[in-house]
Each structure stands twice: as C-alpha cells, then as structure tokens.
PDB file of C-alpha atoms in Angstrom:
ATOM      1  CA  UNK A   7       0.000   0.000   0.000  1.00 65.00           C
ATOM      2  CA  UNK A   8       1.497   3.280  -1.092  1.00 74.00           C
ATOM      3  CA  UNK A   9       0.396   6.482   0.570  1.00 75.00           C
ATOM      4  CA  UNK A  10       1.204   9.806  -0.958  1.00 87.00           C
ATOM      5  CA  UNK A  11       1.052  13.235   0.652  1.00 88.00           C
ATOM      6  CA  UNK A  12      -2.556  13.829  -0.482  1.00 89.00           C
ATOM      7  CA  UNK A  13      -3.767  10.654   1.240  1.00 87.00           C
ATOM      8  CA  UNK A  14      -1.989  11.572   4.465  1.00 88.00           C
ATOM      9  CA  UNK A  15      -3.466  15.079   4.312  1.00 92.00           C
ATOM     10  CA  UNK A  16      -6.993  13.732   3.807  1.00 92.00           C
ATOM     11  CA  UNK A  17      -6.680  11.257   6.684  1.00 91.00           C
ATOM     12  CA  UNK A  18      -5.315  14.009   8.941  1.00 93.00           C
ATOM     13  CA  UNK A  19      -8.185  16.350   7.973  1.00 93.00           C
ATOM     14  CA  UNK A  20     -10.785  13.666   8.747  1.00 93.00           C
ATOM     15  CA  UNK A  21      -9.201  12.959  12.131  1.00 93.00           C
ATOM     16  CA  UNK A  22      -9.083  16.674  13.037  1.00 93.00           C
ATOM     17  CA  UNK A  23     -12.720  17.200  12.024  1.00 91.00           C
ATOM     18  CA  UNK A  24     -13.811  14.139  14.020  1.00 92.00           C
ATOM     19  CA  UNK A  25     -11.884  15.363  17.094  1.00 91.00           C
ATOM     20  CA  UNK A  26     -13.466  18.830  16.854  1.00 87.00           C
ATOM     21  CA  UNK A  27     -16.930  17.305  16.512  1.00 87.00           C
ATOM     22  CA  UNK A  28     -16.320  15.042  19.521  1.00 88.00           C
ATOM     23  CA  UNK A  29     -15.098  17.986  21.651  1.00 86.00           C
ATOM     24  CA  UNK A  30     -18.044  20.133  20.593  1.00 87.00           C
ATOM     25  CA  UNK A  31     -20.459  17.363  21.564  1.00 87.00           C
ATOM     26  CA  UNK A  32     -18.850  17.073  25.021  1.00 91.00           C
ATOM     27  CA  UNK A  33     -19.080  20.837  25.574  1.00 93.00           C
ATOM     28  CA  UNK A  34     -22.763  20.788  24.602  1.00 94.00           C
ATOM     29  CA  UNK A  35     -23.406  17.977  27.084  1.00 95.00           C
ATOM     30  CA  UNK A  36     -21.738  20.005  29.885  1.00 95.00           C
ATOM     31  CA  UNK A  37     -23.886  23.019  28.957  1.00 96.00           C
ATOM     32  CA  UNK A  38     -27.008  20.844  29.038  1.00 96.00           C
ATOM     33  CA  UNK A  39     -26.256  19.411  32.494  1.00 96.00           C
ATOM     34  CA  UNK A  40     -25.342  22.820  33.941  1.00 97.00           C
ATOM     35  CA  UNK A  41     -28.462  24.462  32.456  1.00 97.00           C
ATOM     36  CA  UNK A  42     -30.727  21.714  33.796  1.00 97.00           C
ATOM     37  CA  UNK A  43     -29.306  22.141  37.330  1.00 97.00           C
ATOM     38  CA  UNK A  44     -29.501  25.935  37.093  1.00 97.00           C
ATOM     39  CA  UNK A  45     -33.194  25.754  36.177  1.00 95.00           C
ATOM     40  CA  UNK A  46     -33.842  23.442  39.129  1.00 94.00           C
ATOM     41  CA  UNK A  47     -32.154  25.899  41.526  1.00 94.00           C
ATOM     42  CA  UNK A  48     -34.114  28.822  40.081  1.00 92.00           C
ATOM     43  CA  UNK A  49     -37.337  26.801  40.297  1.00 89.00           C
ATOM     44  CA  UNK A  50     -38.228  27.165  36.630  1.00 92.00           C
ATOM     45  CA  UNK A  51     -39.134  24.295  34.328  1.00 93.00           C
ATOM     46  CA  UNK A  52     -36.467  23.490  31.734  1.00 95.00           C
ATOM     47  CA  UNK A  53     -38.387  22.735  28.536  1.00 94.00           C
ATOM     48  CA  UNK A  54     -37.583  20.175  25.836  1.00 92.00           C
ATOM     49  CA  UNK A  55     -34.540  18.978  27.852  1.00 91.00           C
ATOM     50  CA  UNK A  56     -32.143  20.409  25.273  1.00 92.00           C
ATOM     51  CA  UNK A  57     -29.834  23.292  24.475  1.00 96.00           C
ATOM     52  CA  UNK A  58     -29.045  24.381  20.925  1.00 94.00           C
ATOM     53  CA  UNK A  59     -26.012  26.267  19.678  1.00 94.00           C
ATOM     54  CA  UNK A  60     -27.209  29.742  18.750  1.00 95.00           C
ATOM     55  CA  UNK A  61     -23.880  31.305  17.812  1.00 94.00           C
ATOM     56  CA  UNK A  62     -20.131  31.434  18.258  1.00 94.00           C
ATOM     57  CA  UNK A  63     -18.686  34.781  19.312  1.00 94.00           C
ATOM     58  CA  UNK A  64     -15.418  36.305  20.454  1.00 94.00           C
ATOM     59  CA  UNK A  65     -16.098  37.591  23.973  1.00 92.00           C
ATOM     60  CA  UNK A  66     -13.604  38.832  26.539  1.00 92.00           C
ATOM     61  CA  UNK A  67     -12.924  36.556  29.480  1.00 89.00           C
ATOM     62  CA  UNK A  68     -12.304  37.792  33.042  1.00 88.00           C
ATOM     63  CA  UNK A  69      -8.667  38.521  32.120  1.00 90.00           C
ATOM     64  CA  UNK A  70      -9.640  40.720  29.168  1.00 92.00           C
ATOM     65  CA  UNK A  71      -8.566  38.220  26.491  1.00 93.00           C
ATOM     66  CA  UNK A  72     -10.966  37.515  23.645  1.00 94.00           C
ATOM     67  CA  UNK A  73     -11.958  33.869  23.535  1.00 94.00           C
ATOM     68  CA  UNK A  74     -14.297  31.793  21.447  1.00 92.00           C
ATOM     69  CA  UNK A  75     -17.600  31.612  23.293  1.00 95.00           C
ATOM     70  CA  UNK A  76     -20.401  29.218  22.480  1.00 96.00           C
ATOM     71  CA  UNK A  77     -23.843  30.627  23.215  1.00 97.00           C
ATOM     72  CA  UNK A  78     -26.515  27.972  23.656  1.00 97.00           C
ATOM     73  CA  UNK A  79     -30.231  28.756  23.629  1.00 97.00           C
ATOM     74  CA  UNK A  80     -32.852  26.931  25.661  1.00 97.00           C
ATOM     75  CA  UNK A  81     -36.433  27.526  26.732  1.00 96.00           C
ATOM     76  CA  UNK A  82     -38.049  27.497  30.142  1.00 95.00           C
ATOM     77  CA  UNK A  83     -41.406  28.228  31.728  1.00 93.00           C
ATOM     78  CA  UNK A  84     -42.654  29.302  35.115  1.00 90.00           C
ATOM     79  CA  UNK A  85     -46.409  29.128  34.652  1.00 81.00           C
ATOM     80  CA  UNK A  86     -46.571  26.276  32.167  1.00 81.00           C
ATOM     81  CA  UNK A  87     -48.269  28.467  29.576  1.00 82.00           C
ATOM     82  CA  UNK A  88     -45.516  30.809  28.466  1.00 89.00           C
ATOM     83  CA  UNK A  89     -42.141  29.882  27.000  1.00 92.00           C
ATOM     84  CA  UNK A  90     -39.129  32.098  27.633  1.00 94.00           C
ATOM     85  CA  UNK A  91     -35.713  31.900  25.949  1.00 96.00           C
ATOM     86  CA  UNK A  92     -32.582  31.598  28.069  1.00 97.00           C
ATOM     87  CA  UNK A  93     -28.893  31.485  27.180  1.00 97.00           C
ATOM     88  CA  UNK A  94     -25.915  29.518  28.464  1.00 97.00           C
ATOM     89  CA  UNK A  95     -22.426  30.912  27.775  1.00 97.00           C
ATOM     90  CA  UNK A  96     -19.479  28.499  27.493  1.00 96.00           C
ATOM     91  CA  UNK A  97     -15.834  29.589  27.122  1.00 95.00           C
ATOM     92  CA  UNK A  98     -12.985  27.146  26.799  1.00 86.00           C
ATOM     93  CA  UNK A  99     -15.218  24.212  27.643  1.00 86.00           C
ATOM     94  CA  UNK A 100     -16.380  25.758  30.940  1.00 92.00           C
ATOM     95  CA  UNK A 101     -19.840  27.202  31.539  1.00 95.00           C
ATOM     96  CA  UNK A 102     -19.440  30.873  32.434  1.00 94.00           C
ATOM     97  CA  UNK A 103     -23.027  31.884  33.093  1.00 95.00           C
ATOM     98  CA  UNK A 104     -26.695  31.228  32.417  1.00 97.00           C
ATOM     99  CA  UNK A 105     -28.996  34.146  31.636  1.00 96.00           C
ATOM    100  CA  UNK A 106     -32.736  34.179  32.134  1.00 94.00           C
ATOM    101  CA  UNK A 107     -34.712  37.152  30.800  1.00 92.00           C
ATOM    102  CA  UNK A 108     -37.341  38.874  32.950  1.00 87.00           C
ATOM    103  CA  UNK A 109     -40.264  36.508  33.359  1.00 83.00           C
ATOM    104  CA  UNK A 110     -43.422  36.054  35.378  1.00 77.00           C
ATOM    105  CA  UNK A 111     -43.082  34.770  38.870  1.00 74.00           C
ATOM    106  CA  UNK A 112     -45.914  32.786  40.372  1.00 67.00           C
ATOM    107  CA  UNK A 113     -45.354  31.938  44.040  1.00 65.00           C
ATOM    108  CA  UNK A 114     -46.488  28.507  45.202  1.00 63.00           C
ATOM    109  CA  UNK A 115     -50.037  28.515  46.699  1.00 66.00           C
ATOM    110  CA  UNK A 116     -48.762  28.041  50.257  1.00 66.00           C
ATOM    111  CA  UNK A 117     -46.684  31.274  50.041  1.00 56.00           C
ATOM    112  CA  UNK A 118     -49.535  33.568  48.944  1.00 53.00           C
ATOM    113  CA  UNK A 119     -50.717  35.814  51.768  1.00 55.00           C
TER     114      UNK A 119
END
C-alpha cells in the first residue's frame, strides 16, 4: 500500500474534524447538564430537555482576552403556559453563566398571603 502526501493530508483532515466534533459534543453535554441544574435551583421548568447552539462569538474573558464563546439557547417556563428563551455561555469548555430574561413569577399557593 502506497500512501502519498494527499492521502496523508486527507486522513489528517478527517481525524481533526472528528476530534473537533467530539469535543463540541462534550461541551454541549456540559452546557445541558449545567443548564438543567440551574433551572432546578431557580425553580423554573427546563423545557424540551435540550440546548441548541445559537452562535459562536469572540467575547472577553475575566482577564480581558478575547476567547471563542459558544452561546446555547434553551427555553423554560414558570407558569406552564408561556415559554421564555434563556442562554448559556461556554468559554474554553467551561460554563461561564446562564442568563434568564425577565419573566413572570408565580409563588407557590402556600406562600400567597
């Protein structure tokens, strides 16, 4: 079997693309787990049990360096009738923050005075 430079380049490209896909999938899974737990703590219902990549952006980290940031979108509800969009920000494979927009708050029946 003779391999020339083109074959080696193609195999290398396939391996790099597969590694990037695998890493991206792992980062998405971390964002999903973190978002699910965040919604539980905030006592909102995480809908559809999924996060979707909305965009990639260059955003400054806490040291002022611009880094690739993945912004995932998800939906949640408080009342069960209205859906609200939320965002999870991931830099360097680590979740930085989860943002929930202003939304209705309905206290549980036992807390209403």
